[in-house]
Amino acid sequence: MNEEAWTAVSAIATAAAFLVVSWQAILTRKALDLSQGVALDAAWARLDNGAPQVSVHLEDPKWPLWAHSQHGMPCNEWPRGHQWHFPRDEWQSLVLQAVVVVENRSSRQIKGRFEGDLIVEQDARPVAAPSPVLIPAADGDTPHVMRVYLQKTLTAKELSENHLADEAGQDLPHRAVGTITLHDDRDNGVVDTWTISLTGCPLRPHENLGNVWVEVGDNLTGDPGRRSLTYERLPNRKRTYWVSRERGVPLGPHG
């Protein structure tokens, strides 16, 4: 066999060997990925099984809208049929409020953190929800329940801006927003977070009077004006998995 033929055979053999090695590497990588995936699935499942049994939900918001009070929690509804004449009454305040219910059904206490527009009532006054706070364990089959308020005071002008944004197909600019974070004391565990929001368009322009705004009323089918508010009774939970919370080492998001 001449030299050129040997060169060709050698090149083919080298290419074939490279392909074999590359294919083996691919198979090895796939096996490692599969093994790692199985291990992660097992770790996620273990942490899910050991996670504290907690839940967060909203009660229906207060309706009709309440008036802001300088001396404590809002306690008076705006009169039915009240009219806000702009620009004279743009500054008048209205309160969006819903009760947020946190339930701990676990046999151990958990730690809660409340951020944003979340408050509690103290001596008839609104104060920021305590954070961090320990939430006691359930009493047998009876969960421990903690209630806080998602509450924000908005002006009539801000609520009119919500209406105009909705008419334009835009996101509503003014809302009450809060974040609730719950976890137990385990370093290798999970942290559950809920972001809750309350907004809407409870004011609308008067049908016949320019620059006058009124509260949305009941419709012909009897649905109350509360339908103008936007909220989720069961907000989505975001779960974070930790190899070590203390060292800041996450396990990674669930696949």
PDB file of C-alpha atoms in Angstrom:
ATOM      1  CA  MET A   1       0.000   0.000   0.000  1.00  0.00           C
ATOM      2  CA  ASN A   2       1.460   3.346  -0.987  1.00  0.00           C
ATOM      3  CA  GLU A   3       2.160   6.195   1.367  1.00  0.00           C
ATOM      4  CA  GLU A   4      -0.933   8.177   0.353  1.00  0.00           C
ATOM      5  CA  ALA A   5      -3.205   5.206   1.079  1.00  0.00           C
ATOM      6  CA  TRP A   6      -1.641   4.704   4.529  1.00  0.00           C
ATOM      7  CA  THR A   7      -2.137   8.403   5.246  1.00  0.00           C
ATOM      8  CA  ALA A   8      -5.790   8.176   4.308  1.00  0.00           C
ATOM      9  CA  VAL A   9      -6.324   5.052   6.414  1.00  0.00           C
ATOM     10  CA  SER A  10      -4.601   6.714   9.369  1.00  0.00           C
ATOM     11  CA  ALA A  11      -6.774   9.824   9.058  1.00  0.00           C
ATOM     12  CA  ILE A  12      -9.943   7.727   8.944  1.00  0.00           C
ATOM     13  CA  ALA A  13      -8.838   5.748  11.989  1.00  0.00           C
ATOM     14  CA  THR A  14      -8.049   8.942  13.881  1.00  0.00           C
ATOM     15  CA  ALA A  15     -11.441  10.435  12.996  1.00  0.00           C
ATOM     16  CA  ALA A  16     -13.217   7.246  14.012  1.00  0.00           C
ATOM     17  CA  ALA A  17     -11.380   7.187  17.329  1.00  0.00           C
ATOM     18  CA  PHE A  18     -12.309  10.847  17.919  1.00  0.00           C
ATOM     19  CA  LEU A  19     -15.968  10.079  17.209  1.00  0.00           C
ATOM     20  CA  VAL A  20     -15.918   7.130  19.604  1.00  0.00           C
ATOM     21  CA  VAL A  21     -14.321   9.198  22.360  1.00  0.00           C
ATOM     22  CA  SER A  22     -16.777  12.066  21.735  1.00  0.00           C
ATOM     23  CA  TRP A  23     -19.761   9.704  21.835  1.00  0.00           C
ATOM     24  CA  GLN A  24     -18.520   8.162  25.058  1.00  0.00           C
ATOM     25  CA  ALA A  25     -18.148  11.628  26.533  1.00  0.00           C
ATOM     26  CA  ILE A  26     -21.732  12.480  25.512  1.00  0.00           C
ATOM     27  CA  LEU A  27     -23.055   9.270  27.051  1.00  0.00           C
ATOM     28  CA  THR A  28     -21.070   9.930  30.232  1.00  0.00           C
ATOM     29  CA  ARG A  29     -22.414  13.494  30.425  1.00  0.00           C
ATOM     30  CA  LYS A  30     -25.977  12.284  29.911  1.00  0.00           C
ATOM     31  CA  ALA A  31     -25.519   9.672  32.624  1.00  0.00           C
ATOM     32  CA  LEU A  32     -24.115  12.300  34.991  1.00  0.00           C
ATOM     33  CA  ASP A  33     -26.955  14.716  34.191  1.00  0.00           C
ATOM     34  CA  LEU A  34     -29.501  11.972  34.746  1.00  0.00           C
ATOM     35  CA  SER A  35     -27.866  10.967  38.017  1.00  0.00           C
ATOM     36  CA  GLN A  36     -27.717  14.591  39.156  1.00  0.00           C
ATOM     37  CA  GLY A  37     -31.355  15.117  38.163  1.00  0.00           C
ATOM     38  CA  VAL A  38     -32.437  12.049  40.132  1.00  0.00           C
ATOM     39  CA  ALA A  39     -30.478  13.293  43.150  1.00  0.00           C
ATOM     40  CA  LEU A  40     -32.047  16.765  42.904  1.00  0.00           C
ATOM     41  CA  ASP A  41     -35.533  15.301  42.564  1.00  0.00           C
ATOM     42  CA  ALA A  42     -34.912  13.251  45.682  1.00  0.00           C
ATOM     43  CA  ALA A  43     -33.600  16.313  47.558  1.00  0.00           C
ATOM     44  CA  TRP A  44     -36.585  18.451  46.512  1.00  0.00           C
ATOM     45  CA  ALA A  45     -39.009  15.691  47.505  1.00  0.00           C
ATOM     46  CA  ARG A  46     -37.334  15.290  50.911  1.00  0.00           C
ATOM     47  CA  LEU A  47     -37.495  19.019  51.605  1.00  0.00           C
ATOM     48  CA  ASP A  48     -41.106  19.212  50.409  1.00  0.00           C
ATOM     49  CA  ASN A  49     -42.071  16.380  52.738  1.00  0.00           C
ATOM     50  CA  GLY A  50     -40.392  18.083  55.679  1.00  0.00           C
ATOM     51  CA  ALA A  51     -41.628  21.615  54.918  1.00  0.00           C
ATOM     52  CA  PRO A  52     -43.863  23.302  57.507  1.00  0.00           C
ATOM     53  CA  GLN A  53     -47.567  23.136  56.670  1.00  0.00           C
ATOM     54  CA  VAL A  54     -48.472  26.772  56.218  1.00  0.00           C
ATOM     55  CA  SER A  55     -50.883  28.709  54.035  1.00  0.00           C
ATOM     56  CA  VAL A  56     -51.789  32.306  53.188  1.00  0.00           C
ATOM     57  CA  HIS A  57     -55.094  33.568  51.825  1.00  0.00           C
ATOM     58  CA  LEU A  58     -57.045  36.822  51.544  1.00  0.00           C
ATOM     59  CA  GLU A  59     -60.552  37.457  52.739  1.00  0.00           C
ATOM     60  CA  ASP A  60     -62.748  39.554  50.476  1.00  0.00           C
ATOM     61  CA  PRO A  61     -61.790  43.247  50.733  1.00  0.00           C
ATOM     62  CA  LYS A  62     -63.874  45.679  52.721  1.00  0.00           C
ATOM     63  CA  TRP A  63     -66.705  47.223  50.734  1.00  0.00           C
ATOM     64  CA  PRO A  64     -67.933  49.924  50.397  1.00  0.00           C
ATOM     65  CA  LEU A  65     -64.679  51.853  50.598  1.00  0.00           C
ATOM     66  CA  TRP A  66     -63.718  53.294  53.931  1.00  0.00           C
ATOM     67  CA  ALA A  67     -62.564  56.780  54.708  1.00  0.00           C
ATOM     68  CA  HIS A  68     -59.091  57.433  56.073  1.00  0.00           C
ATOM     69  CA  SER A  69     -58.923  58.406  59.719  1.00  0.00           C
ATOM     70  CA  GLN A  70     -56.238  60.638  61.198  1.00  0.00           C
ATOM     71  CA  HIS A  71     -56.763  59.086  64.623  1.00  0.00           C
ATOM     72  CA  GLY A  72     -56.765  55.340  64.037  1.00  0.00           C
ATOM     73  CA  MET A  73     -57.974  52.516  61.867  1.00  0.00           C
ATOM     74  CA  PRO A  74     -60.553  53.465  59.213  1.00  0.00           C
ATOM     75  CA  CYS A  75     -63.999  53.051  60.681  1.00  0.00           C
ATOM     76  CA  ASN A  76     -66.489  54.912  58.497  1.00  0.00           C
ATOM     77  CA  GLU A  77     -67.751  54.020  55.048  1.00  0.00           C
ATOM     78  CA  TRP A  78     -68.045  56.756  52.476  1.00  0.00           C
ATOM     79  CA  PRO A  79     -71.774  57.523  52.094  1.00  0.00           C
ATOM     80  CA  ARG A  80     -73.506  55.855  49.179  1.00  0.00           C
ATOM     81  CA  GLY A  81     -73.815  58.270  46.292  1.00  0.00           C
ATOM     82  CA  HIS A  82     -70.954  60.481  47.487  1.00  0.00           C
ATOM     83  CA  GLN A  83     -69.444  62.590  44.733  1.00  0.00           C
ATOM     84  CA  TRP A  84     -65.828  63.691  44.385  1.00  0.00           C
ATOM     85  CA  HIS A  85     -65.633  66.977  42.488  1.00  0.00           C
ATOM     86  CA  PHE A  86     -62.269  67.415  40.795  1.00  0.00           C
ATOM     87  CA  PRO A  87     -59.967  69.198  41.355  1.00  0.00           C
ATOM     88  CA  ARG A  88     -61.495  70.288  44.677  1.00  0.00           C
ATOM     89  CA  ASP A  89     -61.749  66.770  46.144  1.00  0.00           C
ATOM     90  CA  GLU A  90     -58.757  65.097  44.500  1.00  0.00           C
ATOM     91  CA  TRP A  91     -56.854  64.946  47.777  1.00  0.00           C
ATOM     92  CA  GLN A  92     -59.591  63.137  49.738  1.00  0.00           C
ATOM     93  CA  SER A  93     -58.424  59.724  50.937  1.00  0.00           C
ATOM     94  CA  LEU A  94     -59.978  56.302  50.561  1.00  0.00           C
ATOM     95  CA  VAL A  95     -58.750  53.037  52.047  1.00  0.00           C
ATOM     96  CA  LEU A  96     -58.181  49.727  50.304  1.00  0.00           C
ATOM     97  CA  GLN A  97     -58.166  46.979  52.907  1.00  0.00           C
ATOM     98  CA  ALA A  98     -58.323  43.196  53.039  1.00  0.00           C
ATOM     99  CA  VAL A  99     -57.620  40.764  55.867  1.00  0.00           C
ATOM    100  CA  VAL A 100     -54.752  38.353  55.205  1.00  0.00           C
ATOM    101  CA  VAL A 101     -54.983  35.023  57.029  1.00  0.00           C
ATOM    102  CA  VAL A 102     -51.797  33.104  57.849  1.00  0.00           C
ATOM    103  CA  GLU A 103     -52.280  29.548  59.100  1.00  0.00           C
ATOM    104  CA  ASN A 104     -49.658  27.330  60.695  1.00  0.00           C
ATOM    105  CA  ARG A 105     -50.825  23.703  60.700  1.00  0.00           C
ATOM    106  CA  SER A 106     -47.382  22.390  61.656  1.00  0.00           C
ATOM    107  CA  SER A 107     -46.458  20.770  64.936  1.00  0.00           C
ATOM    108  CA  ARG A 108     -43.659  23.307  65.409  1.00  0.00           C
ATOM    109  CA  GLN A 109     -43.485  27.084  65.458  1.00  0.00           C
ATOM    110  CA  ILE A 110     -42.417  29.017  62.370  1.00  0.00           C
ATOM    111  CA  LYS A 111     -40.883  32.387  61.756  1.00  0.00           C
ATOM    112  CA  GLY A 112     -42.743  34.998  59.734  1.00  0.00           C
ATOM    113  CA  ARG A 113     -41.573  38.174  58.029  1.00  0.00           C
ATOM    114  CA  PHE A 114     -44.045  40.827  56.830  1.00  0.00           C
ATOM    115  CA  GLU A 115     -43.015  43.572  54.432  1.00  0.00           C
ATOM    116  CA  GLY A 116     -44.817  46.254  52.463  1.00  0.00           C
ATOM    117  CA  ASP A 117     -48.361  47.443  53.146  1.00  0.00           C
ATOM    118  CA  LEU A 118     -49.091  44.923  55.898  1.00  0.00           C
ATOM    119  CA  ILE A 119     -50.300  46.240  59.243  1.00  0.00           C
ATOM    120  CA  VAL A 120     -51.937  45.170  62.491  1.00  0.00           C
ATOM    121  CA  GLU A 121     -54.237  47.086  64.819  1.00  0.00           C
ATOM    122  CA  GLN A 122     -52.689  48.232  68.073  1.00  0.00           C
ATOM    123  CA  ASP A 123     -54.621  50.438  70.467  1.00  0.00           C
ATOM    124  CA  ALA A 124     -57.042  51.193  67.619  1.00  0.00           C
ATOM    125  CA  ARG A 125     -54.161  52.445  65.490  1.00  0.00           C
ATOM    126  CA  PRO A 126     -52.499  50.909  62.451  1.00  0.00           C
ATOM    127  CA  VAL A 127     -48.891  49.849  62.982  1.00  0.00           C
ATOM    128  CA  ALA A 128     -46.556  47.855  60.775  1.00  0.00           C
ATOM    129  CA  ALA A 129     -47.036  44.113  61.132  1.00  0.00           C
ATOM    130  CA  PRO A 130     -44.387  42.694  63.518  1.00  0.00           C
ATOM    131  CA  SER A 131     -41.379  41.376  61.645  1.00  0.00           C
ATOM    132  CA  PRO A 132     -39.819  38.987  62.283  1.00  0.00           C
ATOM    133  CA  VAL A 133     -42.392  37.214  64.437  1.00  0.00           C
ATOM    134  CA  LEU A 134     -42.717  33.688  65.798  1.00  0.00           C
ATOM    135  CA  ILE A 135     -45.993  31.990  64.877  1.00  0.00           C
ATOM    136  CA  PRO A 136     -46.896  29.221  67.349  1.00  0.00           C
ATOM    137  CA  ALA A 137     -47.448  25.611  66.351  1.00  0.00           C
ATOM    138  CA  ALA A 138     -50.877  24.135  65.735  1.00  0.00           C
ATOM    139  CA  ASP A 139     -52.816  22.813  68.690  1.00  0.00           C
ATOM    140  CA  GLY A 140     -53.408  19.259  67.543  1.00  0.00           C
ATOM    141  CA  ASP A 141     -55.647  19.472  64.476  1.00  0.00           C
ATOM    142  CA  THR A 142     -56.414  23.137  65.099  1.00  0.00           C
ATOM    143  CA  PRO A 143     -54.086  25.460  63.163  1.00  0.00           C
ATOM    144  CA  HIS A 144     -52.674  28.588  64.718  1.00  0.00           C
ATOM    145  CA  VAL A 145     -54.161  31.529  62.846  1.00  0.00           C
ATOM    146  CA  MET A 146     -52.624  34.987  62.536  1.00  0.00           C
ATOM    147  CA  ARG A 147     -54.438  37.847  60.814  1.00  0.00           C
ATOM    148  CA  VAL A 148     -52.893  40.991  59.408  1.00  0.00           C
ATOM    149  CA  TYR A 149     -54.297  43.739  57.194  1.00  0.00           C
ATOM    150  CA  LEU A 150     -53.196  44.490  53.664  1.00  0.00           C
ATOM    151  CA  GLN A 151     -54.029  48.182  53.678  1.00  0.00           C
ATOM    152  CA  LYS A 152     -53.184  51.345  51.802  1.00  0.00           C
ATOM    153  CA  THR A 153     -54.657  54.818  51.731  1.00  0.00           C
ATOM    154  CA  LEU A 154     -55.054  56.288  48.249  1.00  0.00           C
ATOM    155  CA  THR A 155     -56.388  59.639  47.117  1.00  0.00           C
ATOM    156  CA  ALA A 156     -59.416  60.022  44.898  1.00  0.00           C
ATOM    157  CA  LYS A 157     -57.074  61.262  42.163  1.00  0.00           C
ATOM    158  CA  GLU A 158     -54.907  58.139  42.418  1.00  0.00           C
ATOM    159  CA  LEU A 159     -57.970  55.929  42.101  1.00  0.00           C
ATOM    160  CA  SER A 160     -59.118  57.961  39.095  1.00  0.00           C
ATOM    161  CA  GLU A 161     -55.688  57.334  37.562  1.00  0.00           C
ATOM    162  CA  ASN A 162     -56.245  53.602  38.043  1.00  0.00           C
ATOM    163  CA  HIS A 163     -59.490  53.887  36.091  1.00  0.00           C
ATOM    164  CA  LEU A 164     -57.851  55.831  33.264  1.00  0.00           C
ATOM    165  CA  ALA A 165     -54.982  53.324  33.080  1.00  0.00           C
ATOM    166  CA  ASP A 166     -57.474  50.448  32.889  1.00  0.00           C
ATOM    167  CA  GLU A 167     -59.355  52.207  30.086  1.00  0.00           C
ATOM    168  CA  ALA A 168     -56.055  52.523  28.207  1.00  0.00           C
ATOM    169  CA  GLY A 169     -55.207  48.844  28.718  1.00  0.00           C
ATOM    170  CA  GLN A 170     -52.295  49.660  31.033  1.00  0.00           C
ATOM    171  CA  ASP A 171     -51.233  48.239  34.396  1.00  0.00           C
ATOM    172  CA  LEU A 172     -52.883  49.974  37.326  1.00  0.00           C
ATOM    173  CA  PRO A 173     -50.291  52.309  38.896  1.00  0.00           C
ATOM    174  CA  HIS A 174     -51.626  52.430  42.465  1.00  0.00           C
ATOM    175  CA  ARG A 175     -52.056  49.380  44.714  1.00  0.00           C
ATOM    176  CA  ALA A 176     -51.420  47.876  48.124  1.00  0.00           C
ATOM    177  CA  VAL A 177     -48.630  45.297  48.011  1.00  0.00           C
ATOM    178  CA  GLY A 178     -47.199  43.083  50.720  1.00  0.00           C
ATOM    179  CA  THR A 179     -44.803  40.164  51.017  1.00  0.00           C
ATOM    180  CA  ILE A 180     -45.081  37.346  53.551  1.00  0.00           C
ATOM    181  CA  THR A 181     -42.158  34.977  54.135  1.00  0.00           C
ATOM    182  CA  LEU A 182     -42.481  31.870  56.309  1.00  0.00           C
ATOM    183  CA  HIS A 183     -40.006  29.159  57.350  1.00  0.00           C
ATOM    184  CA  ASP A 184     -39.027  26.982  60.277  1.00  0.00           C
ATOM    185  CA  ASP A 185     -35.631  26.980  61.983  1.00  0.00           C
ATOM    186  CA  ARG A 186     -34.002  24.268  59.860  1.00  0.00           C
ATOM    187  CA  ASP A 187     -30.873  25.331  58.021  1.00  0.00           C
ATOM    188  CA  ASN A 188     -31.395  22.713  55.296  1.00  0.00           C
ATOM    189  CA  GLY A 189     -35.027  23.421  54.484  1.00  0.00           C
ATOM    190  CA  VAL A 190     -37.414  25.596  52.511  1.00  0.00           C
ATOM    191  CA  VAL A 191     -38.576  29.204  52.620  1.00  0.00           C
ATOM    192  CA  ASP A 192     -42.071  30.020  51.353  1.00  0.00           C
ATOM    193  CA  THR A 193     -42.908  33.497  50.056  1.00  0.00           C
ATOM    194  CA  TRP A 194     -46.215  35.039  49.007  1.00  0.00           C
ATOM    195  CA  THR A 195     -46.554  38.411  47.286  1.00  0.00           C
ATOM    196  CA  ILE A 196     -50.072  39.774  47.685  1.00  0.00           C
ATOM    197  CA  SER A 197     -51.685  42.719  45.981  1.00  0.00           C
ATOM    198  CA  LEU A 198     -54.924  44.685  46.189  1.00  0.00           C
ATOM    199  CA  THR A 199     -55.866  47.266  43.595  1.00  0.00           C
ATOM    200  CA  GLY A 200     -58.710  48.124  41.278  1.00  0.00           C
ATOM    201  CA  CYS A 201     -60.933  50.847  39.875  1.00  0.00           C
ATOM    202  CA  PRO A 202     -63.554  51.521  42.562  1.00  0.00           C
ATOM    203  CA  LEU A 203     -64.203  55.069  41.311  1.00  0.00           C
ATOM    204  CA  ARG A 204     -65.669  55.902  37.911  1.00  0.00           C
ATOM    205  CA  PRO A 205     -66.631  59.136  36.150  1.00  0.00           C
ATOM    206  CA  HIS A 206     -70.175  60.336  36.728  1.00  0.00           C
ATOM    207  CA  GLU A 207     -72.340  59.551  33.712  1.00  0.00           C
ATOM    208  CA  ASN A 208     -73.661  63.065  33.314  1.00  0.00           C
ATOM    209  CA  LEU A 209     -71.469  65.422  35.334  1.00  0.00           C
ATOM    210  CA  GLY A 210     -68.029  66.353  34.090  1.00  0.00           C
ATOM    211  CA  ASN A 211     -65.062  66.263  36.496  1.00  0.00           C
ATOM    212  CA  VAL A 212     -67.165  64.346  39.027  1.00  0.00           C
ATOM    213  CA  TRP A 213     -66.257  60.838  40.211  1.00  0.00           C
ATOM    214  CA  VAL A 214     -68.447  58.369  42.096  1.00  0.00           C
ATOM    215  CA  GLU A 215     -68.028  54.967  43.706  1.00  0.00           C
ATOM    216  CA  VAL A 216     -68.812  51.932  41.551  1.00  0.00           C
ATOM    217  CA  GLY A 217     -72.233  50.639  42.539  1.00  0.00           C
ATOM    218  CA  ASP A 218     -73.980  47.281  42.427  1.00  0.00           C
ATOM    219  CA  ASN A 219     -74.848  46.078  38.939  1.00  0.00           C
ATOM    220  CA  LEU A 220     -78.179  44.790  37.651  1.00  0.00           C
ATOM    221  CA  THR A 221     -77.363  41.195  38.614  1.00  0.00           C
ATOM    222  CA  GLY A 222     -76.684  42.210  42.194  1.00  0.00           C
ATOM    223  CA  ASP A 223     -72.895  41.944  42.044  1.00  0.00           C
ATOM    224  CA  PRO A 224     -71.486  44.474  44.513  1.00  0.00           C
ATOM    225  CA  GLY A 225     -69.023  47.180  43.582  1.00  0.00           C
ATOM    226  CA  ARG A 226     -66.327  44.968  45.101  1.00  0.00           C
ATOM    227  CA  ARG A 227     -66.052  43.435  41.632  1.00  0.00           C
ATOM    228  CA  SER A 228     -64.104  46.571  40.658  1.00  0.00           C
ATOM    229  CA  LEU A 229     -61.239  45.455  42.930  1.00  0.00           C
ATOM    230  CA  THR A 230     -58.451  43.192  41.738  1.00  0.00           C
ATOM    231  CA  TYR A 231     -56.932  40.611  44.102  1.00  0.00           C
ATOM    232  CA  GLU A 232     -56.241  36.903  44.478  1.00  0.00           C
ATOM    233  CA  ARG A 233     -57.827  35.082  47.385  1.00  0.00           C
ATOM    234  CA  LEU A 234     -55.202  32.332  47.055  1.00  0.00           C
ATOM    235  CA  PRO A 235     -51.966  34.052  46.009  1.00  0.00           C
ATOM    236  CA  ASN A 236     -49.234  31.958  44.441  1.00  0.00           C
ATOM    237  CA  ARG A 237     -46.514  30.602  46.691  1.00  0.00           C
ATOM    238  CA  LYS A 238     -42.853  30.787  45.739  1.00  0.00           C
ATOM    239  CA  ARG A 239     -40.733  28.094  47.420  1.00  0.00           C
ATOM    240  CA  THR A 240     -36.966  28.403  47.791  1.00  0.00           C
ATOM    241  CA  TYR A 241     -34.911  25.294  48.629  1.00  0.00           C
ATOM    242  CA  TRP A 242     -31.761  25.594  50.708  1.00  0.00           C
ATOM    243  CA  VAL A 243     -28.709  23.424  51.207  1.00  0.00           C
ATOM    244  CA  SER A 244     -27.819  25.909  53.948  1.00  0.00           C
ATOM    245  CA  ARG A 245     -29.708  29.129  54.661  1.00  0.00           C
ATOM    246  CA  GLU A 246     -27.033  30.204  57.159  1.00  0.00           C
ATOM    247  CA  ARG A 247     -24.257  29.912  54.578  1.00  0.00           C
ATOM    248  CA  GLY A 248     -26.433  31.246  51.748  1.00  0.00           C
ATOM    249  CA  VAL A 249     -26.221  28.062  49.646  1.00  0.00           C
ATOM    250  CA  PRO A 250     -29.446  27.406  47.671  1.00  0.00           C
ATOM    251  CA  LEU A 251     -30.351  23.994  46.287  1.00  0.00           C
ATOM    252  CA  GLY A 252     -31.780  25.572  43.166  1.00  0.00           C
ATOM    253  CA  PRO A 253     -35.295  26.089  41.810  1.00  0.00           C
ATOM    254  CA  HIS A 254     -37.530  23.066  41.445  1.00  0.00           C
ATOM    255  CA  GLY A 255     -37.400  21.718  37.903  1.00  0.00           C
TER     256      GLY A 255
END
